């Protein structure tokens, strides 16, 4: 197995001078050297072909003993120095101080086809940032992260990637529901891959400690390697850097809204500086279209990170990042101006995203009202987001009275769709039909366009749970079946129609299917 190693992070940024793996505050450094823990009886469960090819590896490599050993932490790639990154963050709106990679260990950086990738094991043992926890991950959260990151990639949503998922052979103690019933679960390790795992929290922690020197080093490093088109560091470049992060973050969240993804824990330590979806924890997919929904049980009281709040939270998090890099700029006007531009941009992009979901390619003033009316009507009864938008592409502006029949499969309880709700739907379909008359595209063209925007298959929460239950019993076929299904989420796959269904009733209240805890 030959990987083209080209480490930059450890070579160019200050390292923690303490080398022992003890839990501590790490100052004036961006990372700590630490080796993954050896595992008992590692077993590779799945490897992503797209990802191993991107790294310059072959199928043979992926099947090798060396691959298994390296990506479960049992042997080290030659000439590499694994490390954990130091960062802080705001958790649920409160500054939490130092957090850091408590159970993630970066192995090395690889350059292939002019692309730079960092390889990172999640669940590979303790680091100086593990605080009170064990540095490990369980099978259920690992299956969820592995499948979801690749699914998001194929949906066209910016995301960190996943190379592999393996069992460690070790047992991990978890109190899944936080109800005092801790139990042993199978330990697992996912190898995540991204150009960079830097988060808002990396910059925030240095700013909070008033360590401007390291802060500048890190920001300059980030621009040099990840935003190189911006040029040499200067106050102007720092502002452009912030503007790019703002734009990328916004774009990512608009994609989440489009596919119905709820991150669940938008803490600033979980916000990638590249605007990628990162840290798949208690995330979920909207089934019933509901702006108030969050999958995260830890957030069930205030629902800070609910579907309908994600764009607003993006701005809140960007404020924190702006505060962090402010010392390098020394004046507030530029940063404030950019932050003020967010709402207008978000509104414009959200409108344009919703237009595309409706197959509208021209712009009409009335579209905003059409969309608000739709969102309100969708929330009158439990209505499946994915099925609704996918089936809507069959709507004909010549037959508005057929609308309800076309989207019927999206309703969870048909009897809830009362006569007055039916009336609201019919009047919305009339509005929509009128609006479609102003479009040039034929119905076929519209359908084709809509089906590139509205996925047929998403990684519904119950699907993840089915794969987890099987995997826990030693059957990994469903992991592969879902992996293959989600590679082409916009395609009709007649043989996979069974996955184009509403969440089954048994999954409504089952742990892992509708609500998830942070325990992983
Ligand atoms: P998360 O909510 O998963 O993004 O994690 C928040 C913080 O807790 C990060 O610093 C993680 O590294 C840390 N953390 C989460 N789970 C563990 C674990 N099992 N062992 C050590 N640290 C953890
Ligand atoms: Mg995290």
Short mmCIF file of C-alpha atoms and ligand atoms in Angstrom, two decimals, residues 87 91 99-104 122 129-131 133-137 174 199 265 267 269-270 279 281 518 520, ligand 1:
data_model
loop_
_atom_site.label_atom_id
_atom_site.label_comp_id
_atom_site.label_asym_id
_atom_site.label_seq_id
_atom_site.Cartn_x
_atom_site.Cartn_y
_atom_site.Cartn_z
CA UNK A 87 -9.75 23.50 19.66
CA UNK A 91 -21.70 24.36 23.01
CA UNK A 99 -12.41 20.69 23.80
CA UNK A 100 -10.12 19.26 21.11
CA UNK A 101 -9.96 15.90 19.35
CA UNK A 102 -10.99 13.74 22.29
CA UNK A 103 -11.43 10.66 20.18
CA UNK A 104 -10.10 11.58 16.79
CA UNK A 122 -12.47 8.42 14.93
CA UNK A 129 -8.32 16.19 24.89
CA UNK A 130 -10.39 13.21 26.01
CA UNK A 131 -11.44 14.99 29.23
CA UNK A 133 -14.33 10.18 28.29
CA UNK A 134 -12.63 7.12 26.78
CA UNK A 135 -11.67 8.20 23.27
CA UNK A 136 -13.69 5.37 21.75
CA UNK A 137 -16.71 5.10 19.47
CA UNK A 174 -22.18 3.47 27.05
CA UNK A 199 -13.15 24.10 12.90
CA UNK A 265 -25.25 19.76 17.19
CA UNK A 267 -21.76 23.89 18.18
CA UNK A 269 -16.48 23.09 17.45
CA UNK A 270 -18.58 21.24 14.87
CA UNK A 279 -19.12 15.45 13.10
CA UNK A 281 -23.59 12.74 15.85
CA UNK A 518 -25.21 12.45 22.04
CA UNK A 520 -21.74 7.59 20.93
P1 LIG B 1 -19.10 16.08 19.77
O1 LIG B 1 -20.36 16.53 20.46
O2 LIG B 1 -19.12 14.64 19.35
O3 LIG B 1 -18.71 16.97 18.67
O4 LIG B 1 -17.95 16.14 20.88
C1 LIG B 1 -17.67 17.24 21.69
C2 LIG B 1 -16.34 17.06 22.36
O5 LIG B 1 -16.35 15.87 23.16
C3 LIG B 1 -15.17 16.91 21.41
O6 LIG B 1 -14.07 17.53 22.01
C4 LIG B 1 -14.98 15.41 21.34
O7 LIG B 1 -13.67 15.05 20.99
C5 LIG B 1 -15.31 14.98 22.76
N1 LIG B 1 -15.77 13.59 22.84
C6 LIG B 1 -16.94 13.07 22.41
N2 LIG B 1 -17.01 11.76 22.65
C7 LIG B 1 -15.83 11.40 23.24
C8 LIG B 1 -15.28 10.18 23.72
N3 LIG B 1 -15.93 9.02 23.66
N4 LIG B 1 -14.04 10.23 24.24
C9 LIG B 1 -13.34 11.37 24.32
N5 LIG B 1 -13.80 12.54 23.91
C10 LIG B 1 -15.04 12.58 23.36
#
